[in-house]
Short mmCIF file of C-alpha atoms in Angstrom, two decimals:
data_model
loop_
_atom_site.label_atom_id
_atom_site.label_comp_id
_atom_site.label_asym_id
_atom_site.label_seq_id
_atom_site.Cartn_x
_atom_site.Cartn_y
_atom_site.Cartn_z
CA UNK S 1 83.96 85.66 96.81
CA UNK S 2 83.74 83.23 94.61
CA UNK S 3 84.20 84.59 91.08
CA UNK S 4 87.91 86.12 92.82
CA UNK S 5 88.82 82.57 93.87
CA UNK S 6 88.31 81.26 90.22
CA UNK S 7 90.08 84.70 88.73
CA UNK S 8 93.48 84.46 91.04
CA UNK S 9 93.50 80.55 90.27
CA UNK S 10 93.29 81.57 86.94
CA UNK S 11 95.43 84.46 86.33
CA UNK S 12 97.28 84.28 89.52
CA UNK S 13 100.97 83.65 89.84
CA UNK S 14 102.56 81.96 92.60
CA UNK S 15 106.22 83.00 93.28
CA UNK S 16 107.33 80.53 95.98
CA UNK S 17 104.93 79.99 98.93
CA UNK S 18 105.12 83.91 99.91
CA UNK S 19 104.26 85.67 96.58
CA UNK S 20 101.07 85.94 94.61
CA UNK S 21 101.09 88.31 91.03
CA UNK S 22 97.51 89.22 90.02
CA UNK S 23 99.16 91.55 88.06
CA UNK S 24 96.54 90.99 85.10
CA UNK S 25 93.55 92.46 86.91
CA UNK S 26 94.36 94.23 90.63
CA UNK S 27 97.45 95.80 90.51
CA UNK S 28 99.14 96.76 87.34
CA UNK S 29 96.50 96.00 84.81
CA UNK S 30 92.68 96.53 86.08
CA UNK S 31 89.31 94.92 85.52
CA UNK S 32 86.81 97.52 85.90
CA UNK S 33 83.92 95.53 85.91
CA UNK S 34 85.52 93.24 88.04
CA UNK S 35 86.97 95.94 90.26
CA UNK S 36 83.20 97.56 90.68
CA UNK S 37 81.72 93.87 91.86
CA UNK S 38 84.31 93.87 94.43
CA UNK S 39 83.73 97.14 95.83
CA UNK S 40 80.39 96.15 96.17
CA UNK S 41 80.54 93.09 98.18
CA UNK S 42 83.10 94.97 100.32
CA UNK S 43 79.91 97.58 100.73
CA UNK S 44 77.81 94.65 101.61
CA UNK S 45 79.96 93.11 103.74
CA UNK S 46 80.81 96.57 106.20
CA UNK S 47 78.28 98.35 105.52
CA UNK S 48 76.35 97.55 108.94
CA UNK S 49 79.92 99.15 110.52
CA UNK S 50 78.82 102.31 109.19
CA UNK S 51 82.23 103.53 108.18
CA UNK S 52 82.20 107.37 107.31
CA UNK S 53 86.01 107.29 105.11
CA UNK S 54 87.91 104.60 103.60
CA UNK S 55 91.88 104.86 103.83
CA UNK S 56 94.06 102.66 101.63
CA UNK S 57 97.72 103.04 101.16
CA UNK S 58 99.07 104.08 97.89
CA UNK S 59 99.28 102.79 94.67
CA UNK S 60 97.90 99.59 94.82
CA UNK S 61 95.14 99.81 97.35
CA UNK S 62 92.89 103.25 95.34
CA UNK S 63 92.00 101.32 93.15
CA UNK S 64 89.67 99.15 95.55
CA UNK S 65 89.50 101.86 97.85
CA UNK S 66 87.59 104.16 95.11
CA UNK S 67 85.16 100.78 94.26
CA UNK S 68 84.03 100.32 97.58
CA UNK S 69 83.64 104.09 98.30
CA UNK S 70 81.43 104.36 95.50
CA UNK S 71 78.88 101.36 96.77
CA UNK S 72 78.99 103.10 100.35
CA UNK S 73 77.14 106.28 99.26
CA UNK S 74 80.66 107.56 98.09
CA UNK S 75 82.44 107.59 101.13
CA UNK S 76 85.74 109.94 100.81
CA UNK S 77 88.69 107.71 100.00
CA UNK S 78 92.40 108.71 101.33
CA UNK S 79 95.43 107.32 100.57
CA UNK S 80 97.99 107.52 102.66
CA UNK S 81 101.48 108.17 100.83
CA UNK S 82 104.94 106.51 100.83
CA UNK S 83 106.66 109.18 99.43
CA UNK S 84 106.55 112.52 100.43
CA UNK S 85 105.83 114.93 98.10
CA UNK S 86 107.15 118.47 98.16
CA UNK S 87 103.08 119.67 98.55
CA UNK S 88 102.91 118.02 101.54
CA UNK S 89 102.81 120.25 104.95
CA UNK S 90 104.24 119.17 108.29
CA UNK S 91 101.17 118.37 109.75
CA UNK S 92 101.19 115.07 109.10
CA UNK S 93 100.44 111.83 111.03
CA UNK S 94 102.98 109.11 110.31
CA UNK S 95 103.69 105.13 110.50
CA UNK S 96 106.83 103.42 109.63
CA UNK S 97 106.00 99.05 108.29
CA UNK S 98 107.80 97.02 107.22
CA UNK S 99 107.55 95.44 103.78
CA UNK S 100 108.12 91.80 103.70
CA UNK S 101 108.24 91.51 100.02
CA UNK S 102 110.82 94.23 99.26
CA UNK S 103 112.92 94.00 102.65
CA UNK S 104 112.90 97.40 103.69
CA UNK S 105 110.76 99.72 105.55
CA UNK S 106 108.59 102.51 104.55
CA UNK S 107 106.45 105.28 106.02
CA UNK S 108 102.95 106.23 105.41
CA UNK S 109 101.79 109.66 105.62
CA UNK S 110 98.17 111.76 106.14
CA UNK S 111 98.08 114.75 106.03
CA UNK S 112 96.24 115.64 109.60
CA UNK S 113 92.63 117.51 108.23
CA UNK S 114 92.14 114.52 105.74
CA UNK S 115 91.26 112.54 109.32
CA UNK S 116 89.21 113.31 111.81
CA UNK S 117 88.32 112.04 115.66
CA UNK S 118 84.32 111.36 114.57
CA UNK S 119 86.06 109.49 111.58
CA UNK S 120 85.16 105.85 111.49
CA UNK S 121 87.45 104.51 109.38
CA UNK S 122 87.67 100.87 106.94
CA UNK S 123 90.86 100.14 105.84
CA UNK S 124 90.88 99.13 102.23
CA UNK S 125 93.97 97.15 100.48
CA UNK S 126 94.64 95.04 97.73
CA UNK S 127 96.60 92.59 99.65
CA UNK S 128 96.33 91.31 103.41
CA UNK S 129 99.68 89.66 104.62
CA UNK S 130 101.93 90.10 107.31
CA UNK S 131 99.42 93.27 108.22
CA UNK S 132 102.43 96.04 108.64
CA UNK S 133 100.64 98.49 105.99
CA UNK S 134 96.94 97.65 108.06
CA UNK S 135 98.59 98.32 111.25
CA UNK S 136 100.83 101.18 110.03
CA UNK S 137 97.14 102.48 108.70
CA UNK S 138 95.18 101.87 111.91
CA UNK S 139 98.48 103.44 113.82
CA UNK S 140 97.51 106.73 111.81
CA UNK S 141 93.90 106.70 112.42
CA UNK S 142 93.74 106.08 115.71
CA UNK S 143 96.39 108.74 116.40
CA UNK S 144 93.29 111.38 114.66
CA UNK S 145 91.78 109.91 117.15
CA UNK S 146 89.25 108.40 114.67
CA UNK S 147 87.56 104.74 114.99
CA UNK S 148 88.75 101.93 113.15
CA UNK S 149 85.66 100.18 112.47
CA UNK S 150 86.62 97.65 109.37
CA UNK S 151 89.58 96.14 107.88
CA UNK S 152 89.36 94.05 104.00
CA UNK S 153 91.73 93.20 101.34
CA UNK S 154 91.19 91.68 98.18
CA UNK S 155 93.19 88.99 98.62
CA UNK S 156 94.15 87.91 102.21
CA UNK S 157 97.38 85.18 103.10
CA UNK S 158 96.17 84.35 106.11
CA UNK S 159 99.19 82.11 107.07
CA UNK S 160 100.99 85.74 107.08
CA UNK S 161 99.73 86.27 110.44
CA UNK S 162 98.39 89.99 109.25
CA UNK S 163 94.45 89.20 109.63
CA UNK S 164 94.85 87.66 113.46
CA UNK S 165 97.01 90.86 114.10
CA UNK S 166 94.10 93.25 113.55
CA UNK S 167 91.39 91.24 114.51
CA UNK S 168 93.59 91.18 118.04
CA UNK S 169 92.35 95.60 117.64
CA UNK S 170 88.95 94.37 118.24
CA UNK S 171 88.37 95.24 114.02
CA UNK S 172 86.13 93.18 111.81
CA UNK S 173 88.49 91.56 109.43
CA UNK S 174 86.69 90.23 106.32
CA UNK S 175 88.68 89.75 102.77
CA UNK S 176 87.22 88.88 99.57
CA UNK S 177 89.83 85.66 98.99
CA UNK S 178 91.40 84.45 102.09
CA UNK S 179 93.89 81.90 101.41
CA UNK S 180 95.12 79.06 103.47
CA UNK S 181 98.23 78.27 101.80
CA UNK S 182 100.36 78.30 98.70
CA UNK S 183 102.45 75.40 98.03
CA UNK S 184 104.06 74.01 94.67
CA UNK S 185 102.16 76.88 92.81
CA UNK S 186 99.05 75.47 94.52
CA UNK S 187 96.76 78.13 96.21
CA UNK S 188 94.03 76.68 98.83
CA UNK S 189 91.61 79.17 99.75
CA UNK S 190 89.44 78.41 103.75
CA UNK U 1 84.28 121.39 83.91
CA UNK U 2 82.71 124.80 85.37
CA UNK U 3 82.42 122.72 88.58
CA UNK U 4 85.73 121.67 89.02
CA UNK U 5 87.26 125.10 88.45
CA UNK U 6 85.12 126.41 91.62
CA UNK U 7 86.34 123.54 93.75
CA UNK U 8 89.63 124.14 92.34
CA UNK U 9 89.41 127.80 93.28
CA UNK U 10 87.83 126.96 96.86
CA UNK U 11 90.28 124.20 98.24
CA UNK U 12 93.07 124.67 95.82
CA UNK U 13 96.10 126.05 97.55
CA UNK U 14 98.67 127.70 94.82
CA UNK U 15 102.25 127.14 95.50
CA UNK U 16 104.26 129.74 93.11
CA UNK U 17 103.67 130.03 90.17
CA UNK U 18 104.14 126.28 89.02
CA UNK U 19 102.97 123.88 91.62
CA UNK U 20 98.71 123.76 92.64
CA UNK U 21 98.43 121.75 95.40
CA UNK U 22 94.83 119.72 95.35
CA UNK U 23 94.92 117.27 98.12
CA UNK U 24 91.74 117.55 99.66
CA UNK U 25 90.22 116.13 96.49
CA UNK U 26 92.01 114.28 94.20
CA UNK U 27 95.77 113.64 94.84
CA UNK U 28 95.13 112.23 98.41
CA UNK U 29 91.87 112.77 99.77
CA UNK U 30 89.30 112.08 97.52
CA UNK U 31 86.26 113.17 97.24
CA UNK U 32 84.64 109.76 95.29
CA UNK U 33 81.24 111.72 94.26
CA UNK U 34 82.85 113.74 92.53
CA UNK U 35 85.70 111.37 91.18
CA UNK U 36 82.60 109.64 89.08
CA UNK U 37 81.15 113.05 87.94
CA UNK U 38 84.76 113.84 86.35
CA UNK U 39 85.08 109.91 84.93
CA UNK U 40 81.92 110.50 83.43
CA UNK U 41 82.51 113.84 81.47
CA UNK U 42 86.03 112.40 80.51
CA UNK U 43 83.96 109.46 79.07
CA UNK U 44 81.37 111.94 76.96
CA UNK U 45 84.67 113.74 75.65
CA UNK U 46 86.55 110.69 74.77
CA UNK U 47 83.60 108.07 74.03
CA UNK U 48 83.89 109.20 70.02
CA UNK U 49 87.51 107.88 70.19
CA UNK U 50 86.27 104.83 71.11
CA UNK U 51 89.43 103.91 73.28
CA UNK U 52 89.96 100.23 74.09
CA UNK U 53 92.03 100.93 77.38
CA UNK U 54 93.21 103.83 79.35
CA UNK U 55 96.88 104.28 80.09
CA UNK U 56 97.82 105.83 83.41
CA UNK U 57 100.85 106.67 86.09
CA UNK U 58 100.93 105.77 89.38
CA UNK U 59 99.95 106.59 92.19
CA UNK U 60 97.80 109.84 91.54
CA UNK U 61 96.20 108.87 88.18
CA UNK U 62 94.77 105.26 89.10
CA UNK U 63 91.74 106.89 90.55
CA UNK U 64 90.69 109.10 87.55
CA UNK U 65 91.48 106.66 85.46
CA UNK U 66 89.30 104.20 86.60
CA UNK U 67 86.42 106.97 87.27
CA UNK U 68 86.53 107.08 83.45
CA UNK U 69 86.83 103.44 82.65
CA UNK U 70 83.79 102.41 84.59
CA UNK U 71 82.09 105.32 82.54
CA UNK U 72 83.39 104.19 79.03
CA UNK U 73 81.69 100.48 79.26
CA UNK U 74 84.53 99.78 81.87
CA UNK U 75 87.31 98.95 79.79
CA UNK U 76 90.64 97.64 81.57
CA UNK U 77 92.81 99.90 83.34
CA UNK U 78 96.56 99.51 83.07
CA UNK U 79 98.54 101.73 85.79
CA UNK U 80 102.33 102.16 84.75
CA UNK U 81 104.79 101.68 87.83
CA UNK U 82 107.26 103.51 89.12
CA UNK U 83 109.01 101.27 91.20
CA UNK U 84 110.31 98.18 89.49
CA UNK U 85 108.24 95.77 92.07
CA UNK U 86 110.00 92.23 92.47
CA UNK U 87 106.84 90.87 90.81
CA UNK U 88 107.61 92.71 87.81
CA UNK U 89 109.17 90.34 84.78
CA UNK U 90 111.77 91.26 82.10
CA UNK U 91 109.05 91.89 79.52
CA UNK U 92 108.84 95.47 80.06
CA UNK U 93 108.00 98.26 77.86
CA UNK U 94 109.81 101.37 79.69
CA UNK U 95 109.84 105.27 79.49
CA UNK U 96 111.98 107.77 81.17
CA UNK U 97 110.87 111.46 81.93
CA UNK U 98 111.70 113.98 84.04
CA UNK U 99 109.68 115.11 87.05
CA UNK U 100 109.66 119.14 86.87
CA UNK U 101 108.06 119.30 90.36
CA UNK U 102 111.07 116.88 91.61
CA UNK U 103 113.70 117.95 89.70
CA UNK U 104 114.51 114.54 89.31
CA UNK U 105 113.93 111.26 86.41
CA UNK U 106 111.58 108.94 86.54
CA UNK U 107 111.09 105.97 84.99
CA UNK U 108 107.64 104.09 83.89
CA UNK U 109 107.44 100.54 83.18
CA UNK U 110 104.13 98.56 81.92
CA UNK U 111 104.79 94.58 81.69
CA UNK U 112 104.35 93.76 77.61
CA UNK U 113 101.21 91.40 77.87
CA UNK U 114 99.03 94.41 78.96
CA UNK U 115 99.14 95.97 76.27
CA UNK U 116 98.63 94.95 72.58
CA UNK U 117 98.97 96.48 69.28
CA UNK U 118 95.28 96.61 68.77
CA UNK U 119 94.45 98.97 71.57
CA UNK U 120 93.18 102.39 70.86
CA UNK U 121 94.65 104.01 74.47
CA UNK U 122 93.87 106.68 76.34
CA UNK U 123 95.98 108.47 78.52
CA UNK U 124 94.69 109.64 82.00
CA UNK U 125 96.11 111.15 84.61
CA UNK U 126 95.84 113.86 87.54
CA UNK U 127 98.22 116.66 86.30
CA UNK U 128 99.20 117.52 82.38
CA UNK U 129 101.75 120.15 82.91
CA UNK U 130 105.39 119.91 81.05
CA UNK U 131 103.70 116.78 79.64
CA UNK U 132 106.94 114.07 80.67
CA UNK U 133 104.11 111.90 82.20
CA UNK U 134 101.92 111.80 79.17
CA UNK U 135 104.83 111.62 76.68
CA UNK U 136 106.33 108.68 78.25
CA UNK U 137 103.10 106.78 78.12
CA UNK U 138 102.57 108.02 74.85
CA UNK U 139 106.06 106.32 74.29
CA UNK U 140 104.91 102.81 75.87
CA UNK U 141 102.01 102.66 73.92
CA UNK U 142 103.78 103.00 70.72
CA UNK U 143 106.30 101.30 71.33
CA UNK U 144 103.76 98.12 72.08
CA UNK U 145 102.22 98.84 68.39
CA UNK U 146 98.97 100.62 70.00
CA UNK U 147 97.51 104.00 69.02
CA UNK U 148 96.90 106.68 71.73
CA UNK U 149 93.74 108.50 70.57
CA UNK U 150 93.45 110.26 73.22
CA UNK U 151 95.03 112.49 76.38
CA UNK U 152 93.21 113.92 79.37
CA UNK U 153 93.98 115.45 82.66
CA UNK U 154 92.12 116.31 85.75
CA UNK U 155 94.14 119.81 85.51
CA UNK U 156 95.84 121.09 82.95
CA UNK U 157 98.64 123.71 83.22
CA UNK U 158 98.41 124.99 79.65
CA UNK U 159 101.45 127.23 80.45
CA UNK U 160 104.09 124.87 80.97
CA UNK U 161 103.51 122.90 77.36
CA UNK U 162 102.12 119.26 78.20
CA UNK U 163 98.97 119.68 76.34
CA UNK U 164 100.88 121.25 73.15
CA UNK U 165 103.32 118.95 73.18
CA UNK U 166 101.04 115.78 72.79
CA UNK U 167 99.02 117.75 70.57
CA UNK U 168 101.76 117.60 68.47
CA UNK U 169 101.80 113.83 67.62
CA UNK U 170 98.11 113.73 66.41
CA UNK U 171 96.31 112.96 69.93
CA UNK U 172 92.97 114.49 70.53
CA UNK U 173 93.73 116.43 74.27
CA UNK U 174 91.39 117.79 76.23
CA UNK U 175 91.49 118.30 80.08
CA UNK U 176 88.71 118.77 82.45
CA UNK U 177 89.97 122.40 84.29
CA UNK U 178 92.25 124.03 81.96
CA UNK U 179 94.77 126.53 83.95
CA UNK U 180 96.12 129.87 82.30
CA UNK U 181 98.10 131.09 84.31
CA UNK U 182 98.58 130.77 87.96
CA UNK U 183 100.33 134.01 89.86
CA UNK U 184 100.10 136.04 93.27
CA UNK U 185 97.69 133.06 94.33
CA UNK U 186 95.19 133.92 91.97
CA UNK U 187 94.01 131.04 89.05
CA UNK U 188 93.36 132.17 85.47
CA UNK U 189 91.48 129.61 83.43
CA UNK U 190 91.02 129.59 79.90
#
């Protein structure tokens, strides 16, 4: 997507080669407008995959999650969560990941009837790396028994490995930015 | 929102007396139809404010909050975090509150350069019960030099104060499912 390309080389932040901040319009401050163009190319893009529920991981990924949802003939969105809150039940399915960025591991959590086994599911994120929060979200679905049919970011860093990973499921992997490399605060996109 | 209350009613699930557990919906599952329906009647409410950005929490509120964005000429979205990410500069406005439902504090941070002193904000988020949430964005918007003109909820527990309390400083409040009282299961609504 072209328009994204030109927006993270513009307000994009590299922090070393690993890093990217789009703080300014993904994921602390958002562009609406922005955010609604990008949930519809994701629609075009998976639509012929026919997904039936989109699940993201919180915060970060709702955001694009609820864009897309709305330009697939509003789709449910769920979000898995990372902490659990004292609502939550104990039927749950769970998937530990771990986060490269922060060093640490965490664990997503569904609550079981938010899934189903005639689910077919896209997996929505605003970032693509490594792939532990994709996997840890295909883990989940695919212990509902559901379908993973899709799997998109906003951004992908494809030298992060996380993209081959999935595609390895047999999942169509398709980002809206995939990038090649970052080097001297100099992003190449394929 | 007569709508809302029913769905409240029908997949609500009370827990005491304080906590209403909506998870099928809004706080985790989300039903994106009617995600937009609610953006847009927070946007008829609020559109005579004529608020320049909406102000919200993590994780929980980002949804709403950009329901009602896209429906008020899709003004930006900022999304306070929780979690000091390693992304995250010194140039912070912070907030502390305290999480009733937790029983423990919380802290909010927005990065300065999202918000400036001639924003007219409006505060979105899931929940306005004690009102900590609301008052510590209310606080980061001030303290940035912007005027809040405005404070909405999903659901409002009018019993535990939020809505009184921000009504107190001059902000116009008004939720979409207003709550009473909750007891023996059973929702009152005002």
């Amino acid at each position: 997507m072209k328009a994204l390309e030109e927006k993270i080389v513009k307000q994009g932040t590299c922090i070393g080669s690993e890093v990217l901040k789009v703080d300014t319009f993904i994921n602390h401050g958002i562009d609406t407008k922005f955010l609604d163009d990008m949930g519809k190319e994701i629609a075009r893009i998976f639509a012929g995959d026919e997904p039936t529920k989109i699940l993201t991981a919180e915060a970060s990924g709702i955001a694009i999650a609820v864009a897309a949802a709305n330009h697939l003939n509003y789709i449910p969105v769920v979000f898995a969560k990372k902490n659990k809150p004292n609502t939550m039940g104990l039927d749950v399915y769970e998937s530990s990941a771990k986060s490269f960025t922060k060093g640490s591991i965490f664990t997503l959590r569904v609550t079981k009837e938010l899934i189903s086994k005639d689910d077919r599911i896209l997996i929505v994120d605003d970032f693509l790396a490594h792939g532990q929060a994709a996997l840890a979200l295909y883990d989940i679905a695919t212990q509902a028994g559901a379908k993973v049919v899709g799997c998109t970011a906003v951004i992908e860093k494809k030298y992060q490995g996380g993209s081959e990973r999935v595609r390895k499921l047999g999942v169509h992997v398709q980002s809206l930015a995939v990038i090649e490399k970052m080097e001297d605060g100099k992003i190449t996109f394929e």
